[in-house]
Coordinates of N, CA and C in Angstrom, one line a residue:
M262 N 16.1 -4.3 0.2 CA 14.7 -4.2 -0.2 C 14.2 -5.6 -0.6
N263 N 12.9 -5.9 -0.1 CA 12.4 -7.2 -0.4 C 11.7 -7.2 -1.8
D264 N 11.3 -8.4 -2.3 CA 10.7 -8.5 -3.6 C 9.4 -7.8 -3.7
T265 N 8.6 -7.8 -2.6 CA 7.3 -7.1 -2.6 C 7.5 -5.6 -2.9
H266 N 8.4 -4.9 -2.2 CA 8.6 -3.5 -2.5 C 9.1 -3.3 -3.9
E267 N 10.0 -4.1 -4.4 CA 10.5 -4.0 -5.7 C 9.4 -4.1 -6.7
F268 N 8.5 -5.1 -6.5 CA 7.4 -5.3 -7.4 C 6.5 -4.1 -7.4
E269 N 6.1 -3.6 -6.2 CA 5.3 -2.4 -6.1 C 5.9 -1.2 -6.8
D270 N 7.2 -1.0 -6.6 CA 7.9 0.1 -7.2 C 7.9 -0.1 -8.7
A271 N 8.1 -1.3 -9.2 CA 8.0 -1.5 -10.7 C 6.7 -1.2 -11.2
K272 N 5.6 -1.5 -10.5 CA 4.3 -1.2 -11.0 C 4.0 0.3 -11.1
T273 N 4.5 1.0 -10.0 CA 4.3 2.4 -10.0 C 5.1 3.1 -11.1
E274 N 6.3 2.6 -11.3 CA 7.2 3.2 -12.3 C 6.6 2.9 -13.7
A275 N 6.0 1.8 -13.9 CA 5.4 1.5 -15.2 C 4.2 2.4 -15.5
I276 N 3.4 2.7 -14.5 CA 2.3 3.7 -14.6 C 2.8 5.1 -14.9
Q277 N 3.8 5.5 -14.2 CA 4.4 6.8 -14.5 C 5.0 6.9 -15.8
Q278 N 5.7 5.9 -16.3 CA 6.2 5.9 -17.7 C 5.1 6.0 -18.7
R279 N 4.0 5.3 -18.5 CA 2.9 5.3 -19.4 C 2.2 6.6 -19.5
N280 N 2.0 7.2 -18.3 CA 1.2 8.4 -18.2 C 2.0 9.7 -17.9
G281 N 3.3 9.6 -17.8 CA 4.1 10.7 -17.3 C 3.9 10.8 -15.8
T282 N 3.7 11.9 -15.2 CA 3.4 12.0 -13.8 C 2.0 11.9 -13.5
F283 N 1.1 11.8 -14.5 CA -0.3 11.7 -14.3 C -0.7 10.3 -14.0
V284 N -1.5 10.1 -12.9 CA -2.0 8.8 -12.5 C -3.5 8.9 -12.5
T285 N -4.2 8.0 -13.2 CA -5.6 8.0 -13.3 C -6.3 7.3 -12.1
L286 N -7.6 7.6 -11.9 CA -8.3 6.9 -10.9 C -8.3 5.4 -11.2
K287 N -8.4 5.1 -12.5 CA -8.3 3.7 -12.9 C -7.0 3.0 -12.5
D288 N -5.9 3.7 -12.7 CA -4.6 3.2 -12.3 C -4.6 2.9 -10.8
L289 N -5.1 3.8 -10.0 CA -5.1 3.7 -8.5 C -6.0 2.5 -8.1
T290 N -7.2 2.5 -8.8 CA -8.1 1.4 -8.5 C -7.5 0.0 -8.8
T291 N -6.9 -0.1 -9.9 CA -6.2 -1.3 -10.3 C -5.1 -1.7 -9.3
M292 N -4.3 -0.7 -8.9 CA -3.3 -1.0 -8.0 C -3.8 -1.4 -6.6
M293 N -4.9 -0.8 -6.2 CA -5.5 -1.2 -4.9 C -6.1 -2.6 -5.0
A294 N -6.7 -2.9 -6.1 CA -7.3 -4.3 -6.3 C -6.1 -5.3 -6.2
D295 N -5.1 -5.0 -6.9 CA -3.9 -5.9 -7.0 C -3.3 -6.0 -5.6
F296 N -3.2 -4.9 -4.9 CA -2.6 -4.9 -3.5 C -3.4 -5.8 -2.6
A297 N -4.8 -5.7 -2.7 CA -5.6 -6.6 -1.8 C -5.6 -8.0 -2.2
S298 N -5.5 -8.3 -3.5 CA -5.5 -9.6 -4.1 C -4.2 -10.3 -3.7
E299 N -3.1 -9.7 -3.8 CA -1.8 -10.3 -3.5 C -1.7 -10.7 -2.0
R300 N -2.5 -10.0 -1.2 CA -2.5 -10.3 0.3 C -3.6 -11.1 0.7
D301 N -4.5 -11.5 -0.3 CA -5.7 -12.3 0.0 C -6.6 -11.6 1.0
W302 N -6.8 -10.3 0.8 CA -7.6 -9.4 1.6 C -9.0 -9.2 1.0
E303 N -9.3 -9.7 -0.2 CA -10.6 -9.4 -0.7 C -11.8 -9.8 0.2
K304 N -11.5 -10.9 0.9 CA -12.6 -11.4 1.8 C -12.9 -10.5 2.9
F305 N -12.0 -9.5 3.2 CA -12.3 -8.5 4.2 C -12.8 -7.2 3.7
H306 N -12.8 -7.1 2.3 CA -13.2 -5.8 1.7 C -14.7 -5.8 1.3
S307 N -15.5 -5.9 2.3 CA -17.0 -5.7 2.0 C -17.2 -4.2 2.0
P308 N -18.3 -3.8 1.4 CA -18.6 -2.4 1.4 C -18.7 -1.8 2.8
R309 N -19.3 -2.5 3.7 CA -19.4 -2.0 5.1 C -18.0 -1.9 5.7
N310 N -17.1 -2.9 5.6 CA -15.8 -2.8 6.2 C -15.0 -1.6 5.6
L311 N -15.1 -1.5 4.3 CA -14.3 -0.4 3.6 C -14.9 0.9 4.0
L312 N -16.2 1.0 4.1 CA -16.7 2.3 4.6 C -16.3 2.7 6.0
L313 N -16.3 1.7 6.9 CA -15.8 2.0 8.2 C -14.3 2.3 8.3
A314 N -13.5 1.7 7.4 CA -12.1 2.0 7.3 C -12.0 3.5 6.8
L315 N -12.8 3.8 5.8 CA -12.7 5.1 5.2 C -13.1 6.2 6.3
V316 N -14.1 5.9 7.1 CA -14.5 6.9 8.1 C -13.4 7.0 9.1
G317 N -12.7 5.9 9.5 CA -11.6 6.0 10.4 C -10.5 6.9 9.8
E318 N -10.2 6.8 8.5 CA -9.2 7.6 7.9 C -9.6 9.0 7.8
V319 N -10.8 9.3 7.6 CA -11.3 10.7 7.6 C -11.1 11.3 9.0
G320 N -11.3 10.5 10.0 CA -11.1 10.9 11.4 C -9.6 11.3 11.6
E321 N -8.7 10.4 11.1 CA -7.3 10.7 11.2 C -6.9 12.0 10.5
L322 N -7.5 12.2 9.3 CA -7.3 13.5 8.6 C -7.8 14.7 9.4
S323 N -9.0 14.5 10.0 CA -9.6 15.6 10.8 C -8.7 16.0 11.9
E324 N -8.0 15.0 12.6 CA -7.2 15.3 13.7 C -6.0 16.2 13.3
I325 N -5.6 16.2 12.1 CA -4.5 17.0 11.7 C -4.9 18.5 11.8
F326 N -6.2 18.8 11.5 CA -6.7 20.2 11.5 C -7.4 20.5 12.8
Q327 N -7.6 19.6 13.7 CA -8.5 19.7 14.8 C -8.3 21.0 15.7
W328 N -7.1 21.3 16.0 CA -6.8 22.4 16.9 C -6.0 23.6 16.3
K329 N -6.0 23.6 15.0 CA -5.3 24.6 14.2 C -6.1 25.9 13.9
G330 N -7.4 25.9 14.2 CA -8.2 27.0 13.8 C -8.3 27.1 12.3
E331 N -8.6 28.3 11.7 CA -8.6 28.4 10.3 C -7.2 28.4 9.7
V332 N -7.0 27.6 8.7 CA -5.7 27.4 8.1 C -5.8 28.1 6.7
P333 N -4.8 29.0 6.4 CA -4.8 29.6 5.1 C -4.5 28.7 4.0
R334 N -5.0 29.0 2.8 CA -4.8 28.2 1.6 C -3.3 28.1 1.3
G335 N -2.9 26.9 0.9 CA -1.5 26.7 0.7 C -0.7 26.3 1.9
L336 N -1.2 26.4 3.1 CA -0.6 26.0 4.3 C 0.8 26.6 4.5
P337 N 0.9 27.9 4.4 CA 2.2 28.5 4.4 C 3.0 28.3 5.7
D338 N 2.4 28.1 6.8 CA 3.1 27.9 8.1 C 3.4 26.5 8.4
W339 N 3.0 25.6 7.6 CA 3.2 24.1 7.9 C 4.6 23.7 7.6
S340 N 5.1 22.8 8.4 CA 6.4 22.2 8.2 C 6.3 21.1 7.1
T341 N 7.5 20.7 6.6 CA 7.6 19.6 5.6 C 7.0 18.3 6.2
A342 N 7.2 18.1 7.4 CA 6.7 16.9 8.1 C 5.2 16.9 8.2
E343 N 4.6 18.1 8.5 CA 3.2 18.2 8.6 C 2.5 18.0 7.2
R344 N 3.1 18.6 6.2 CA 2.6 18.4 4.8 C 2.7 17.0 4.4
E345 N 3.8 16.3 4.7 CA 3.9 14.9 4.4 C 2.8 14.1 5.1
H346 N 2.6 14.3 6.4 CA 1.6 13.6 7.1 C 0.2 13.9 6.5
L347 N -0.1 15.1 6.1 CA -1.4 15.5 5.5 C -1.5 14.7 4.2
G348 N -0.5 14.6 3.4 CA -0.5 13.9 2.1 C -0.8 12.4 2.3
E349 N -0.2 11.9 3.4 CA -0.4 10.4 3.7 C -1.9 10.2 4.1
E350 N -2.4 11.0 4.9 CA -3.8 10.9 5.3 C -4.8 11.1 4.2
L351 N -4.6 12.1 3.4 CA -5.4 12.4 2.2 C -5.4 11.2 1.3
S352 N -4.2 10.6 1.1 CA -4.0 9.4 0.3 C -4.8 8.2 0.8
D353 N -4.7 8.0 2.1 CA -5.5 6.9 2.7 C -7.0 7.1 2.4
V354 N -7.5 8.3 2.6 CA -8.9 8.6 2.3 C -9.2 8.3 0.8
L355 N -8.4 8.8 -0.1 CA -8.6 8.5 -1.5 C -8.6 7.1 -1.8
L356 N -7.6 6.4 -1.3 CA -7.5 4.9 -1.7 C -8.6 4.1 -1.1
Y357 N -9.1 4.4 0.1 CA -10.2 3.6 0.6 C -11.5 4.0 -0.2
L358 N -11.6 5.2 -0.6 CA -12.8 5.6 -1.4 C -12.8 4.9 -2.7
L359 N -11.6 4.9 -3.4 CA -11.5 4.2 -4.7 C -11.8 2.7 -4.5
R360 N -11.3 2.1 -3.4 CA -11.6 0.7 -3.2 C -13.0 0.4 -3.0
L361 N -13.7 1.2 -2.2 CA -15.1 1.1 -1.9 C -15.9 1.2 -3.2
A362 N -15.6 2.2 -4.0 CA -16.3 2.4 -5.3 C -16.1 1.2 -6.2
D363 N -14.9 0.6 -6.2 CA -14.6 -0.5 -7.0 C -15.4 -1.7 -6.6
I364 N -15.4 -2.0 -5.3 CA -16.2 -3.1 -4.7 C -17.7 -3.0 -5.0
C365 N -18.2 -1.7 -5.0 CA -19.6 -1.4 -5.2 C -19.9 -1.3 -6.7
E366 N -18.9 -1.5 -7.5 CA -19.0 -1.4 -9.0 C -19.6 0.0 -9.4
V367 N -19.0 1.0 -8.8 CA -19.4 2.4 -9.2 C -18.2 3.0 -9.9
D368 N -18.4 3.5 -11.1 CA -17.3 4.2 -11.8 C -17.2 5.6 -11.2
L369 N -16.3 5.8 -10.3 CA -16.2 7.0 -9.5 C -16.0 8.2 -10.4
G370 N -15.1 8.1 -11.4 CA -14.9 9.2 -12.3 C -16.2 9.7 -13.0
Q371 N -16.9 8.7 -13.5 CA -18.2 9.1 -14.2 C -19.2 9.6 -13.2
A372 N -19.3 9.0 -12.0 CA -20.2 9.5 -11.0 C -19.9 10.9 -10.6
A373 N -18.6 11.2 -10.4 CA -18.2 12.6 -10.1 C -18.5 13.6 -11.2
L374 N -18.3 13.2 -12.4 CA -18.7 14.1 -13.5 C -20.2 14.3 -13.5
G375 N -21.0 13.3 -13.3 CA -22.4 13.5 -13.2 C -22.8 14.4 -12.1
K376 N -22.2 14.3 -11.0 CA -22.5 15.1 -9.8 C -22.1 16.6 -10.1
L377 N -21.0 16.8 -10.8 CA -20.6 18.1 -11.1 C -21.6 18.8 -12.1
R378 N -22.2 18.0 -13.0 CA -23.2 18.5 -13.9 C -24.5 18.9 -13.1
K379 N -24.9 18.0 -12.2 CA -26.1 18.3 -11.4 C -25.8 19.6 -10.5
N380 N -24.6 19.7 -10.0 CA -24.3 20.9 -9.1 C -24.3 22.1 -10.0
A381 N -23.9 22.1 -11.2 CA -23.9 23.2 -12.1 C -25.3 23.7 -12.3
L382 N -26.3 22.8 -12.4 CA -27.7 23.1 -12.6 C -28.3 23.6 -11.3
K383 N -27.9 23.0 -10.2 CA -28.4 23.4 -8.9 C -27.9 24.8 -8.5
Y384 N -26.7 25.1 -8.8 CA -26.0 26.3 -8.4 C -25.6 27.1 -9.6
P385 N -26.5 27.7 -10.4 CA -26.1 28.5 -11.6 C -25.3 29.7 -11.2
V386 N -24.2 30.0 -11.9 CA -23.3 31.1 -11.6 C -24.0 32.4 -11.4
E387 N -24.9 32.7 -12.3 CA -25.6 34.0 -12.2 C -26.4 34.2 -10.9
E388 N -26.8 33.2 -10.3 CA -27.6 33.3 -9.0 C -26.8 33.1 -7.8
C389 N -25.7 32.4 -7.9 CA -25.0 32.0 -6.6 C -23.6 32.5 -6.5
K390 N -23.0 33.2 -7.5 CA -21.7 33.6 -7.4 C -21.4 34.5 -6.2
G391 N -20.5 34.0 -5.3 CA -20.1 34.7 -4.1 C -21.0 34.5 -3.0
S392 N -22.0 33.6 -3.1 CA -23.0 33.4 -2.1 C -22.9 32.0 -1.5
S393 N -23.1 31.9 -0.2 CA -23.1 30.5 0.4 C -24.5 30.0 0.8
R394 N -25.5 30.7 0.2 CA -26.9 30.2 0.5 C -27.1 28.8 0.1
Q395 N -28.0 28.1 0.8 CA -28.4 26.8 0.5 C -29.1 26.7 -0.9
Y396 N -28.9 25.6 -1.6 CA -29.5 25.6 -3.0 C -31.0 25.8 -3.1
N397 N -31.7 25.4 -2.1 CA -33.2 25.6 -2.2 C -33.6 27.1 -2.1
L398 N -32.7 28.0 -1.8 CA -33.0 29.4 -1.7 C -32.9 30.2 -3.0
Y399 N -32.3 29.5 -4.0 CA -32.1 30.2 -5.3 C -33.5 30.1 -6.0
T400 N -33.7 31.2 -6.8 CA -35.0 31.3 -7.5 C -35.3 30.1 -8.4
H401 N -34.3 29.7 -9.2 CA -34.6 28.6 -10.1 C -35.0 27.3 -9.4
N402 N -34.4 27.1 -8.2 CA -34.7 25.9 -7.4 C -36.1 26.0 -6.7
K403 N -36.5 27.2 -6.4 CA -37.9 27.4 -5.8 C -39.0 27.0 -6.7
E404 N -38.7 27.3 -8.0 CA -39.7 26.9 -9.0 C -39.8 25.4 -9.3
N405 N -38.7 24.7 -9.0 CA -38.7 23.3 -9.2 C -39.0 22.4 -8.0
L406 N -39.3 23.1 -6.8 CA -39.7 22.3 -5.6 C -41.1 21.8 -5.6

């Protein structure tokens, strides 16, 4: 094993020891920034380039599901290899998203919490439970248009 892999493994182990098995968005963001810095890749990490890389990874993720039809929750018929591949592609999407947010100076955790709050107002349980109607069809939203 080379020094780079040992270093990366040591950083990962330190995070796991600090947080148990829980890894925060901040941990992943820091690791991605370090990863890019160590390789002198920051010059390539413009918002546009990261977005295009993210879209490419979403395409690779989509390919996994492309011809499978509807897939039941939990993926009961998937092999270990298929699940591992899915995990890798989901990870690629997450890591590029975190890197993009970092470069754009967006606190993704806080932005996501804010979006969840807005969605709770937009889709109140009493009006939309069990329904897939678009938000502007709910009574409370018609009044606010």
